[in-house]
């Protein structure tokens, strides 16, 4: 992936197209279930149509952590340059490590900048080349450090995983990766996930990061009664 102005503009254009494809089907969010975040504020959420959420497992390039047969899957839709996504990443990692029955699915939704789209393409290249375990490490590495995340920084993180830069660039610029990113962003738009991070848990959509404790409670409630709160 040659990091030129032309490519950055192309990445931004692709992101805009992907984000706009599902607006007609976007869900309306409010307090469909009364839940609060760790800060005590109401958490925006919605009941999502199963015909859309049922398509998430078939998305290309989703990074998974946790057993395939896990009782519950939490999907996080994130942007590498969303400041809230750094705190969310630490909490999502902690939830994964503390809950053996939780599977996490990471879905790119780079809506904030061309640099976010470049980093997302590199993550998809890592996932395609080395699999989900390496892409999970990539996610933890990039969101575990301060500062803006861009294409060169993402390439450096990928190189630390042992992939030659030229090979990462080639994969990141492939049609397969472009289509994967487009489909992930289209899914976010179809589900009305216009904030980052946002989540899909069972048949519920959650806008914003509620905090680790609140999320753990929602996961427990979803297991008991298929709602964010019983």
Coordinates of C-alpha atoms in Angstrom, one line a residue:
X1 CA 0.0 0.0 0.0
X2 CA 1.8 3.1 -1.2
X3 CA 0.7 5.8 1.2
X4 CA 0.1 8.6 -1.2
X5 CA -2.5 11.4 -1.1
X6 CA -4.3 9.6 -4.0
X7 CA -4.6 6.5 -1.9
X8 CA -5.7 8.4 1.2
X9 CA -8.4 10.1 -0.8
X10 CA -9.5 6.8 -2.3
X11 CA -9.7 5.3 1.2
X12 CA -11.8 8.2 2.4
X13 CA -14.1 8.0 -0.6
X14 CA -14.6 4.3 -0.1
X15 CA -15.4 4.8 3.5
X16 CA -18.0 7.5 2.7
X17 CA -19.7 5.2 0.1
X18 CA -19.7 2.3 2.6
X19 CA -21.1 4.4 5.4
X20 CA -23.9 5.7 3.2
X21 CA -25.1 2.5 1.7
X22 CA -27.3 1.5 4.6
X23 CA -28.7 4.8 5.8
X24 CA -32.2 4.0 4.5
X25 CA -32.3 0.9 6.7
X26 CA -30.6 2.5 9.7
X27 CA -32.2 1.8 13.1
X28 CA -33.5 4.4 15.5
X29 CA -31.8 4.4 18.9
X30 CA -33.2 5.5 22.2
X31 CA -33.7 3.7 25.5
X32 CA -35.3 0.5 24.2
X33 CA -34.1 -1.2 27.3
X34 CA -33.3 0.9 30.4
X35 CA -29.6 0.4 31.0
X36 CA -26.9 2.8 32.3
X37 CA -23.2 3.0 31.7
X38 CA -20.4 2.9 34.3
X39 CA -20.8 6.7 34.5
X40 CA -24.5 6.4 35.5
X41 CA -25.8 7.9 32.2
X42 CA -28.4 6.2 30.0
X43 CA -27.0 4.0 27.2
X44 CA -28.6 4.4 23.8
X45 CA -29.7 1.0 22.5
X46 CA -32.1 -0.5 20.1
X47 CA -33.6 -3.9 19.2
X48 CA -32.1 -5.0 15.9
X49 CA -33.8 -7.0 13.1
X50 CA -32.6 -10.5 13.1
X51 CA -32.4 -10.6 9.3
X52 CA -29.6 -8.1 9.5
X53 CA -27.7 -9.2 12.6
X54 CA -27.8 -12.8 11.2
X55 CA -25.6 -11.6 8.4
X56 CA -22.8 -10.4 10.6
X57 CA -21.1 -13.9 11.0
X58 CA -20.8 -14.0 7.2
X59 CA -18.9 -10.7 6.9
X60 CA -15.5 -10.9 5.4
X61 CA -12.5 -10.1 7.5
X62 CA -14.0 -10.0 11.0
X63 CA -11.3 -10.6 13.6
X64 CA -12.4 -13.0 16.3
X65 CA -11.1 -13.7 19.8
X66 CA -12.5 -16.5 21.9
X67 CA -13.9 -20.0 21.1
X68 CA -16.2 -20.5 18.1
X69 CA -18.6 -22.4 20.4
X70 CA -18.8 -19.6 22.9
X71 CA -22.1 -19.0 24.5
X72 CA -22.2 -15.3 23.6
X73 CA -20.6 -13.2 20.9
X74 CA -20.0 -9.4 21.3
X75 CA -19.3 -7.5 18.1
X76 CA -17.4 -4.2 18.4
X77 CA -17.6 -1.7 15.5
X78 CA -14.7 0.6 15.9
X79 CA -12.5 3.3 14.4
X80 CA -8.8 3.4 15.2
X81 CA -8.8 7.1 15.7
X82 CA -11.8 7.3 17.9
X83 CA -10.5 8.4 21.3
X84 CA -13.2 6.4 23.2
X85 CA -12.1 3.3 21.3
X86 CA -8.8 3.2 23.2
X87 CA -10.6 2.8 26.6
X88 CA -13.1 0.5 24.9
X89 CA -10.3 -1.7 23.6
X90 CA -8.8 -2.2 27.0
X91 CA -12.2 -3.1 28.4
X92 CA -13.0 -5.4 25.6
X93 CA -9.7 -7.2 26.0
X94 CA -10.3 -7.5 29.8
X95 CA -13.8 -8.9 29.2
X96 CA -12.4 -11.5 26.7
X97 CA -9.7 -12.5 29.2
X98 CA -12.1 -12.8 32.1
X99 CA -15.0 -14.6 30.4
X100 CA -14.2 -17.9 28.7
X101 CA -17.8 -18.1 27.3
X102 CA -17.4 -14.8 25.4
X103 CA -16.4 -14.5 21.8
X104 CA -15.4 -11.1 20.5
X105 CA -15.8 -10.0 16.9
X106 CA -14.0 -6.9 15.8
X107 CA -15.6 -5.0 12.8
X108 CA -13.9 -2.0 11.2
X109 CA -16.0 1.1 10.9
X110 CA -13.4 3.8 10.0
X111 CA -15.7 6.8 9.7
X112 CA -13.5 9.5 11.2
X113 CA -10.7 10.0 8.7
X114 CA -8.8 8.6 5.7
X115 CA -6.0 7.6 8.2
X116 CA -8.5 5.4 10.0
X117 CA -9.4 3.7 6.7
X118 CA -5.7 3.1 5.9
X119 CA -5.2 1.5 9.4
X120 CA -8.3 -0.6 8.9
X121 CA -7.0 -1.9 5.5
X122 CA -3.7 -2.9 7.2
X123 CA -5.6 -4.7 9.9
X124 CA -7.6 -6.6 7.3
X125 CA -4.4 -7.4 5.5
X126 CA -2.9 -8.8 8.7
X127 CA -6.1 -10.8 9.3
X128 CA -6.0 -12.2 5.8
X129 CA -2.3 -13.1 5.9
X130 CA -1.9 -14.4 9.5
X131 CA -5.4 -14.9 10.9
X132 CA -7.5 -13.6 13.8
X133 CA -4.9 -14.1 16.5
X134 CA -2.4 -11.8 14.8
X135 CA -5.1 -9.3 13.9
X136 CA -6.2 -9.3 17.6
X137 CA -2.7 -8.5 18.7
X138 CA -2.5 -5.8 16.0
X139 CA -5.7 -4.2 17.4
X140 CA -4.4 -4.3 21.0
X141 CA -1.1 -2.8 19.9
X142 CA -2.4 0.1 17.9
X143 CA -5.2 1.0 20.4
X144 CA -2.9 0.5 23.4
X145 CA -0.7 3.5 22.5
X146 CA -1.5 7.3 22.5
X147 CA -1.5 9.5 19.4
X148 CA -3.1 9.5 16.0
X149 CA -3.0 6.2 14.1
X150 CA -2.3 6.4 10.4
X151 CA -1.1 4.1 7.6
X152 CA 2.6 4.3 8.3
X153 CA 2.0 3.5 12.0
X154 CA -0.2 0.6 11.1
X155 CA 2.4 -0.7 8.7
X156 CA 5.0 -0.6 11.4
X157 CA 2.8 -2.6 13.7
X158 CA 2.2 -5.1 11.0
X159 CA 5.9 -5.4 10.3
X160 CA 6.4 -6.2 14.0
X161 CA 4.3 -9.3 13.4
X162 CA 6.7 -10.5 10.8
X163 CA 5.0 -9.5 7.5
X164 CA 7.2 -7.7 5.0
X165 CA 5.9 -4.2 4.3
X166 CA 5.6 -4.8 0.6
X167 CA 3.5 -7.8 1.2
X168 CA 1.2 -6.0 3.6
X169 CA 0.8 -3.1 1.1
X170 CA -0.1 -5.5 -1.7
X171 CA -2.7 -7.3 0.4
X172 CA -4.1 -4.1 1.8
X173 CA -4.6 -2.7 -1.7
X174 CA -6.3 -5.8 -3.0
X175 CA -9.9 -6.0 -4.1
X176 CA -10.6 -8.6 -1.4
X177 CA -9.7 -6.2 1.3
X178 CA -11.5 -3.3 -0.3
X179 CA -14.7 -5.4 -0.5
X180 CA -14.2 -6.6 3.1
X181 CA -14.0 -3.1 4.4
X182 CA -16.9 -1.9 2.3
X183 CA -19.1 -4.8 3.6
X184 CA -18.1 -4.1 7.2
X185 CA -19.0 -0.4 6.9
X186 CA -22.2 -1.2 5.1
X187 CA -23.2 -3.4 8.0
X188 CA -22.5 -0.7 10.5
X189 CA -24.7 1.7 8.5
X190 CA -27.5 -0.8 8.1
X191 CA -27.5 -1.3 11.8
X192 CA -27.5 2.5 12.5
X193 CA -24.2 2.3 14.3
X194 CA -23.2 5.9 13.6
X195 CA -21.0 6.3 16.7
X196 CA -17.7 4.6 17.5
X197 CA -17.3 2.4 19.3
X198 CA -20.7 0.7 19.0
X199 CA -21.7 -2.9 19.7
X200 CA -24.0 -5.7 18.7
X201 CA -24.9 -8.1 21.5
X202 CA -27.5 -10.7 20.7
X203 CA -30.3 -8.8 19.0
X204 CA -29.4 -5.5 20.6
X205 CA -27.4 -2.6 19.2
X206 CA -25.5 -0.3 21.7
X207 CA -24.3 3.1 20.8
X208 CA -21.1 4.2 22.5
X209 CA -19.0 2.5 25.1
X210 CA -20.9 1.9 28.4
X211 CA -17.8 0.7 30.4
X212 CA -16.5 -2.7 31.3
X213 CA -18.9 -3.2 34.3
X214 CA -22.0 -2.2 32.5
X215 CA -21.0 -4.3 29.5
X216 CA -20.4 -7.3 31.7
X217 CA -23.9 -6.9 33.2
X218 CA -25.5 -6.6 29.7
X219 CA -23.7 -9.8 28.6
X220 CA -25.0 -11.6 31.7
X221 CA -28.5 -10.4 31.1
X222 CA -28.4 -11.3 27.4
X223 CA -27.5 -14.9 28.5
X224 CA -30.4 -15.0 31.0
X225 CA -33.2 -13.4 29.0
X226 CA -31.9 -12.3 25.6
X227 CA -32.2 -8.6 26.6
X228 CA -29.7 -6.0 27.9
X229 CA -31.5 -6.0 31.2
X230 CA -33.9 -8.6 32.5

